[in-house]
Short mmCIF file of C-alpha atoms in Angstrom, two decimals:
data_model
loop_
_atom_site.label_atom_id
_atom_site.label_comp_id
_atom_site.label_asym_id
_atom_site.label_seq_id
_atom_site.Cartn_x
_atom_site.Cartn_y
_atom_site.Cartn_z
CA MET A 1 25.58 9.15 16.24
CA GLN A 2 22.15 8.37 16.75
CA THR A 3 20.96 4.88 15.73
CA LEU A 4 17.30 2.56 15.61
CA THR A 5 17.29 -1.80 15.86
CA ILE A 6 13.79 -2.21 14.47
CA ILE A 7 12.87 -5.85 13.14
CA GLN A 8 12.80 -6.11 9.64
CA PRO A 9 9.80 -4.32 8.52
CA ASP A 10 6.53 -5.70 5.56
CA ASP A 11 5.54 -3.81 2.87
CA MET A 12 1.69 -4.72 3.09
CA HIS A 13 0.94 -2.71 -0.51
CA LEU A 14 3.19 -3.02 -2.74
CA HIS A 15 3.01 -3.21 -6.70
CA LEU A 16 6.04 -4.69 -8.14
CA ARG A 17 4.63 -4.46 -12.96
CA ASP A 18 5.99 -7.35 -14.49
CA GLY A 19 8.73 -7.99 -16.92
CA GLU A 20 11.93 -6.06 -17.01
CA ALA A 21 10.02 -3.54 -14.80
CA LEU A 22 9.88 -5.94 -12.28
CA LYS A 23 13.67 -7.02 -12.86
CA ALA A 24 13.76 -2.91 -12.23
CA VAL A 25 11.99 -2.18 -9.07
CA LEU A 26 12.01 -5.30 -6.83
CA PRO A 27 15.40 -5.40 -5.50
CA PHE A 28 15.03 -2.19 -3.44
CA THR A 29 12.22 -3.66 -1.44
CA ALA A 30 13.87 -6.68 -1.60
CA ARG A 31 16.74 -5.35 0.75
CA GLN A 32 14.59 -3.64 2.82
CA MET A 33 11.49 -6.12 3.58
CA GLY A 34 11.39 -9.34 4.70
CA ARG A 35 8.20 -9.18 3.15
CA ALA A 36 5.41 -7.29 0.75
CA VAL A 37 2.00 -7.90 0.00
CA ILE A 38 1.85 -7.71 -4.05
CA MET A 39 -0.58 -5.83 -5.83
CA PRO A 40 -2.86 -8.00 -8.90
CA ASN A 41 -3.41 -5.06 -11.11
CA LEU A 42 -1.42 -6.29 -14.11
CA LYS A 43 -2.51 -6.37 -17.32
CA PRO A 44 -4.57 -8.98 -17.79
CA PRO A 45 -4.63 -8.88 -13.79
CA VAL A 46 -4.13 -11.46 -11.56
CA ALA A 47 -7.42 -12.91 -10.84
CA SER A 48 -6.66 -16.93 -10.84
CA VAL A 49 -4.93 -19.02 -8.45
CA ALA A 50 -3.26 -19.44 -11.73
CA ASP A 51 -2.65 -16.67 -12.40
CA ALA A 52 -0.91 -15.43 -9.05
CA LEU A 53 1.48 -18.77 -9.03
CA ALA A 54 2.68 -18.30 -12.19
CA TYR A 55 2.88 -13.99 -11.21
CA ARG A 56 4.96 -15.52 -7.65
CA ALA A 57 7.22 -17.42 -9.63
CA ARG A 58 8.40 -14.88 -11.66
CA ILE A 59 8.64 -12.25 -9.14
CA GLU A 60 10.80 -15.58 -7.13
CA ALA A 61 13.09 -15.99 -10.36
CA ALA A 62 13.80 -12.25 -9.94
CA LEU A 63 15.56 -11.81 -6.88
CA PRO A 64 18.92 -10.80 -6.01
CA GLU A 65 20.83 -13.70 -5.28
CA GLY A 66 20.40 -14.86 -1.54
CA SER A 67 17.37 -13.08 -0.75
CA THR A 68 15.13 -13.87 1.98
CA PHE A 69 12.25 -11.96 0.32
CA GLU A 70 9.12 -13.88 0.23
CA PRO A 71 5.80 -12.22 -2.14
CA LEU A 72 2.28 -12.61 -0.39
CA MET A 73 0.31 -12.64 -3.52
CA THR A 74 -3.24 -11.74 -4.39
CA LEU A 75 -6.58 -12.00 -6.51
CA TYR A 76 -8.23 -9.26 -8.15
CA LEU A 77 -11.44 -9.49 -7.33
CA THR A 78 -13.76 -9.20 -10.15
CA ASP A 79 -17.73 -9.58 -11.18
CA ASN A 80 -17.21 -13.08 -11.58
CA THR A 81 -15.03 -13.84 -8.86
CA THR A 82 -16.88 -16.76 -6.76
CA PRO A 83 -17.10 -18.28 -3.40
CA ASP A 84 -15.21 -21.32 -5.31
CA THR A 85 -12.60 -19.07 -6.30
CA VAL A 86 -12.33 -18.23 -2.49
CA ARG A 87 -11.43 -21.16 -1.40
CA GLU A 88 -9.37 -22.56 -3.86
CA ALA A 89 -6.94 -19.45 -3.24
CA LYS A 90 -7.48 -20.27 0.66
CA ALA A 91 -5.74 -23.51 -0.44
CA ALA A 92 -3.12 -22.10 -2.93
CA GLY A 93 -2.44 -19.70 0.13
CA ILE A 94 -3.51 -17.02 -1.09
CA VAL A 95 -3.30 -14.06 1.53
CA ALA A 96 -6.13 -11.86 0.02
CA PHE A 97 -8.10 -10.56 -2.84
CA LYS A 98 -8.22 -6.83 -3.43
CA LEU A 99 -11.80 -5.18 -4.38
CA TYR A 100 -10.57 -1.98 -7.03
CA PRO A 101 -13.87 -0.20 -7.87
CA ALA A 102 -14.25 -0.19 -11.92
CA GLY A 103 -11.55 3.29 -12.83
CA ALA A 104 -11.11 3.48 -9.54
CA THR A 105 -6.77 3.91 -10.25
CA THR A 106 -3.98 2.23 -12.43
CA ASN A 107 -5.63 -0.94 -13.95
CA SER A 108 -8.70 -0.80 -12.91
CA ASP A 109 -11.21 -1.17 -15.93
CA SER A 110 -11.79 -4.94 -14.38
CA GLY A 111 -12.31 -4.27 -11.32
CA VAL A 112 -15.96 -4.35 -9.42
CA THR A 113 -18.89 -2.64 -10.63
CA ASP A 114 -21.50 -3.49 -7.52
CA LEU A 115 -19.79 -4.63 -4.83
CA PHE A 116 -23.22 -5.63 -2.52
CA LYS A 117 -23.43 -8.29 -6.13
CA LEU A 118 -20.81 -10.55 -4.41
CA ILE A 119 -21.50 -10.39 -1.47
CA PRO A 120 -22.15 -14.01 -1.26
CA VAL A 121 -18.36 -13.91 -2.24
CA LEU A 122 -17.45 -11.96 0.90
CA GLN A 123 -19.20 -13.61 3.16
CA THR A 124 -16.89 -16.35 2.03
CA MET A 125 -13.27 -15.09 2.76
CA ALA A 126 -14.79 -14.45 6.42
CA GLN A 127 -15.28 -17.90 6.20
CA GLU A 128 -12.50 -19.34 4.78
CA GLY A 129 -10.45 -16.26 6.96
CA ILE A 130 -8.79 -14.71 3.33
CA LEU A 131 -8.45 -11.15 3.50
CA PHE A 132 -10.20 -8.21 2.28
CA LEU A 133 -8.40 -5.53 0.75
CA VAL A 134 -9.92 -2.63 -0.60
CA HIS A 135 -9.36 -0.04 -2.66
CA GLY A 136 -11.73 2.69 -0.55
CA GLU A 137 -13.13 5.43 -3.30
CA VAL A 138 -16.10 5.97 -5.15
CA THR A 139 -15.85 6.35 -8.69
CA ASP A 140 -19.14 8.38 -9.21
CA PRO A 141 -17.93 11.09 -11.80
CA GLU A 142 -20.54 13.99 -9.99
CA ILE A 143 -18.86 13.37 -6.71
CA ASP A 144 -15.44 15.38 -6.21
CA ILE A 145 -12.19 13.84 -6.22
CA PHE A 146 -11.34 15.16 -2.66
CA ASP A 147 -14.28 13.71 -1.33
CA ARG A 148 -14.43 9.70 -3.05
CA GLU A 149 -12.59 8.29 -0.24
CA ALA A 150 -15.41 9.79 2.81
CA VAL A 151 -18.16 8.86 0.51
CA PHE A 152 -17.21 5.70 0.09
CA ILE A 153 -17.20 4.82 3.57
CA GLU A 154 -20.74 5.63 3.91
CA ARG A 155 -21.98 4.76 0.88
CA VAL A 156 -19.73 1.23 0.60
CA MET A 157 -18.03 0.11 3.40
CA LYS A 158 -20.82 1.05 6.80
CA PRO A 159 -23.42 -1.02 5.25
CA VAL A 160 -20.23 -3.74 3.73
CA LEU A 161 -19.15 -4.80 7.42
CA GLU A 162 -22.62 -4.33 8.42
CA LYS A 163 -23.96 -6.89 6.09
CA VAL A 164 -20.32 -9.46 6.64
CA PRO A 165 -19.26 -8.33 10.00
CA ALA A 166 -16.63 -11.38 10.60
CA LEU A 167 -15.09 -10.01 7.24
CA LYS A 168 -11.29 -9.39 7.99
CA VAL A 169 -10.90 -5.86 6.29
CA VAL A 170 -7.88 -3.46 5.19
CA PHE A 171 -9.12 0.12 4.23
CA GLU A 172 -5.61 0.51 1.91
CA HIS A 173 -3.84 3.72 1.87
CA ILE A 174 -5.92 5.64 3.90
CA THR A 175 -6.14 9.37 3.59
CA THR A 176 -8.38 11.45 5.17
CA ALA A 177 -9.89 11.38 8.77
CA ASP A 178 -13.25 10.52 8.06
CA ALA A 179 -11.04 6.69 7.27
CA ALA A 180 -9.21 6.52 10.01
CA ARG A 181 -12.31 7.06 12.46
CA LEU A 182 -13.60 4.01 10.63
CA VAL A 183 -11.14 1.94 11.35
CA MET A 184 -10.54 2.92 15.38
CA GLU A 185 -14.06 2.63 16.08
CA ALA A 186 -14.64 -0.44 14.35
CA GLY A 187 -13.84 -4.12 15.71
CA GLU A 188 -10.57 -6.12 15.35
CA ASN A 189 -11.56 -6.47 12.00
CA VAL A 190 -10.57 -4.37 10.59
CA ALA A 191 -7.10 -2.25 10.11
CA ALA A 192 -5.20 -0.11 6.99
CA SER A 193 -2.80 0.09 5.65
CA VAL A 194 -1.17 4.24 5.33
CA THR A 195 1.51 4.90 2.82
CA PRO A 196 5.09 7.33 3.32
CA GLN A 197 3.15 9.95 1.04
CA HIS A 198 -0.21 10.23 2.41
CA LEU A 199 1.53 11.17 6.33
CA LEU A 200 4.46 13.55 4.71
CA LEU A 201 2.92 15.02 2.16
CA ASN A 202 -0.91 17.22 1.56
CA ARG A 203 -2.35 18.77 -1.41
CA ASN A 204 -0.74 22.22 -1.92
CA ASP A 205 2.88 19.46 -2.42
CA LEU A 206 0.56 18.31 -5.48
CA LEU A 207 -0.88 21.61 -6.83
CA VAL A 208 1.44 25.24 -5.38
CA GLY A 209 3.51 26.71 -7.92
CA GLY A 210 2.26 24.56 -10.53
CA VAL A 211 1.39 21.16 -11.23
CA ARG A 212 4.32 17.87 -9.79
CA PRO A 213 3.30 15.05 -11.21
CA HIS A 214 5.30 12.87 -9.40
CA HIS A 215 3.33 13.78 -6.81
CA TYR A 216 0.29 12.24 -8.28
CA CYS A 217 -1.50 9.29 -6.82
CA LEU A 218 -5.09 8.11 -6.20
CA PRO A 219 -6.38 7.99 -3.45
CA VAL A 220 -5.50 11.78 -3.74
CA LEU A 221 -3.32 13.74 -1.33
CA LYS A 222 -5.70 15.62 0.99
CA ARG A 223 -6.05 18.75 3.30
CA GLU A 224 -2.41 19.42 5.99
CA SER A 225 -5.86 18.65 8.46
CA HIS A 226 -6.05 15.23 7.16
CA ARG A 227 -2.63 14.47 7.19
CA LYS A 228 -1.97 15.25 10.76
CA ALA A 229 -4.79 13.22 11.17
CA LEU A 230 -3.32 10.24 10.05
CA VAL A 231 -0.46 10.57 12.17
CA ALA A 232 -2.35 11.13 14.61
CA ALA A 233 -3.75 7.81 14.05
CA ILE A 234 -0.25 5.58 13.33
CA THR A 235 0.84 6.64 17.01
CA GLY A 236 -2.12 6.97 19.20
CA GLU A 237 -4.63 4.86 21.31
CA LYS A 238 -5.24 3.00 18.44
CA ALA A 239 -1.57 2.77 16.73
CA HIS A 240 -2.12 -1.49 16.17
CA LYS A 241 -5.05 -1.16 14.25
CA PHE A 242 -2.17 1.08 11.54
CA PHE A 243 0.30 -0.40 9.73
CA LEU A 244 3.11 0.19 6.18
CA GLY A 245 2.03 -0.13 3.40
CA THR A 246 4.22 1.78 0.33
CA ASP A 247 1.61 1.57 -2.50
CA SER A 248 4.80 1.86 -3.93
CA ALA A 249 3.67 2.42 -7.33
CA PRO A 250 6.23 2.77 -10.45
CA HIS A 251 5.61 4.11 -13.62
CA ALA A 252 7.95 5.60 -16.15
CA GLN A 253 9.07 9.05 -16.02
CA SER A 254 7.60 9.40 -19.52
CA ALA A 255 4.10 8.01 -18.49
CA LYS A 256 4.66 10.82 -15.05
CA GLU A 257 5.57 13.73 -16.96
CA ASN A 258 2.83 14.03 -20.06
CA ALA A 259 -1.03 14.05 -20.91
CA CYS A 260 -1.89 10.30 -19.16
CA GLY A 261 -0.87 11.83 -15.58
CA CYS A 262 -0.31 8.29 -14.46
CA ALA A 263 -1.50 7.71 -10.94
CA GLY A 264 1.44 6.58 -8.06
CA MET A 265 4.47 7.00 -6.39
CA PHE A 266 7.60 4.92 -6.16
CA SER A 267 8.53 5.09 -2.53
CA ALA A 268 10.33 1.70 -2.28
CA ALA A 269 14.06 3.05 -2.69
CA THR A 270 13.98 4.59 0.59
CA ALA A 271 10.54 3.05 2.58
CA ILE A 272 11.57 2.46 5.73
CA GLU A 273 13.99 6.17 5.71
CA LEU A 274 10.95 8.04 4.85
CA TYR A 275 8.39 6.90 7.94
CA ALA A 276 11.24 7.02 9.73
CA GLU A 277 11.10 10.59 8.96
CA VAL A 278 7.21 10.99 9.63
CA PHE A 279 7.71 8.82 13.76
CA GLU A 280 10.91 11.07 14.38
CA ALA A 281 8.51 14.54 13.58
CA ALA A 282 5.71 12.88 15.90
CA ASP A 283 8.01 12.42 18.68
CA ALA A 284 7.68 8.79 18.16
CA LEU A 285 10.38 6.63 17.29
CA ASP A 286 9.67 4.07 19.36
CA LYS A 287 6.48 3.39 17.71
CA LEU A 288 8.30 2.89 13.96
CA GLU A 289 9.10 -0.68 14.57
CA ALA A 290 4.77 -2.04 15.50
CA PHE A 291 3.84 -0.08 13.11
CA ALA A 292 6.61 -1.39 10.63
CA ALA A 293 7.33 -5.12 11.48
CA GLN A 294 4.46 -5.61 13.66
CA ASN A 295 0.69 -4.62 13.54
CA GLY A 296 0.60 -5.82 9.83
CA ALA A 297 2.29 -8.72 10.51
CA HIS A 298 -0.16 -9.28 13.34
CA PHE A 299 -3.67 -8.61 11.51
CA TYR A 300 -2.56 -10.92 8.47
CA GLY A 301 -1.50 -13.94 10.86
CA LEU A 302 2.10 -14.03 10.20
CA PRO A 303 5.27 -14.65 12.26
CA GLU A 304 7.17 -11.56 13.08
CA ASN A 305 10.48 -11.82 10.29
CA PRO A 306 13.60 -13.20 12.14
CA HIS A 307 15.65 -10.64 11.23
CA THR A 308 16.59 -6.51 12.33
CA LEU A 309 16.67 -3.53 10.65
CA THR A 310 18.98 -0.75 11.42
CA LEU A 311 18.57 2.49 11.64
CA VAL A 312 21.11 5.54 11.09
CA LYS A 313 19.99 9.40 11.50
CA GLU A 314 22.42 10.57 8.65
CA THR A 315 21.21 12.39 5.82
CA GLN A 316 21.34 10.64 2.57
CA LEU A 317 21.07 11.45 -1.10
CA VAL A 318 17.61 10.56 -2.89
CA PRO A 319 18.52 9.16 -6.27
CA PRO A 320 17.46 11.54 -8.80
CA LYS A 321 15.99 8.61 -11.19
CA VAL A 322 16.22 5.07 -11.30
CA PRO A 323 16.95 2.77 -14.34
CA PHE A 324 13.17 1.41 -15.29
CA GLY A 325 13.29 -1.89 -17.41
CA GLU A 326 14.55 -0.91 -20.97
CA ASP A 327 15.52 2.69 -22.20
CA GLU A 328 13.12 4.13 -19.21
CA VAL A 329 13.86 5.07 -16.26
CA LEU A 330 11.40 6.46 -12.74
CA VAL A 331 11.59 8.79 -10.59
CA PRO A 332 11.71 7.68 -6.82
CA MET A 333 9.20 9.70 -4.23
CA ARG A 334 11.82 12.56 -2.98
CA GLY A 335 13.57 11.96 -5.73
CA GLY A 336 17.32 14.09 -6.16
CA GLU A 337 16.25 15.89 -2.45
CA SER A 338 17.57 14.06 1.24
CA VAL A 339 16.05 12.27 3.81
CA GLY A 340 17.39 12.35 6.81
CA TRP A 341 17.90 9.35 8.03
CA ARG A 342 19.86 5.83 6.18
CA VAL A 343 19.52 2.16 6.20
CA ARG A 344 22.74 0.46 7.80
CA TYR A 345 23.18 -2.67 4.95
CA ALA A 346 25.94 -5.51 5.76
CA ASP A 347 27.87 -4.30 1.84
#
């Protein structure tokens, strides 16, 4: 039986929610990942150092006994963020600020309305060596939803990189050949996280045969040509600039399957197995370890995890539903279907 042992991965883009929902989903990530960069788009958002430290304490309290998992905390960038906030965050061990353009995705109502007014804040991030995580979409209603990432690159990303050339940027959950090309052509201060859904699925998987609400995420799934471009990027000459970031985003089944159409896919239940499928299909399993466990750590200035994880080439059934807080369930990515790899856990 084929096995693959790699350094324990990190998830560089994770949503954990809070309260009972947090307690329900955290064990999936804590079992596979050594660390995760925790997104700050709670209600209300995690916008101050005090907020982040309190949230970290709640995450640590919800961890399974004996877990060595480490949450890496971020702050939600708002129109009111100041350079002093950046300096305070750096001193407190916050790893990054996250840009949500106002109205771009789940719980983004408090997001930034004009990033260019925050150039002094970005300059302070560059000076302090704190990362800038970017949800890269414009929100203009006249821009087609499938074009919002590409337009963001021209209108926002390139001008910001010109104005603050030393800024360390993660282009989050990239979905297009345009974004992959930007990252590959930019300096070593620019990298990107890539989700399993954008590597495995295209927009046909969302729309053909009827709308599949559990495949709806933001940024939305794109054309097959873009999916192929992402796979080529993470396995190509500039592969060191791309790393694992699931964007695993749990929503209750009742919220996904109604007129709300909540955006997000919960992939944490079988995250590394899904990525293994991608690299296997690309005949690049030898590059999975770097993508999952080294590239992100190096970009964040972190040591590699001291533990390993072993994958076995063995089909497993993904649970059709998992508990999600009080009287709720959620449907994981590939729920009720199979994935071609399994993690060999000690228990």
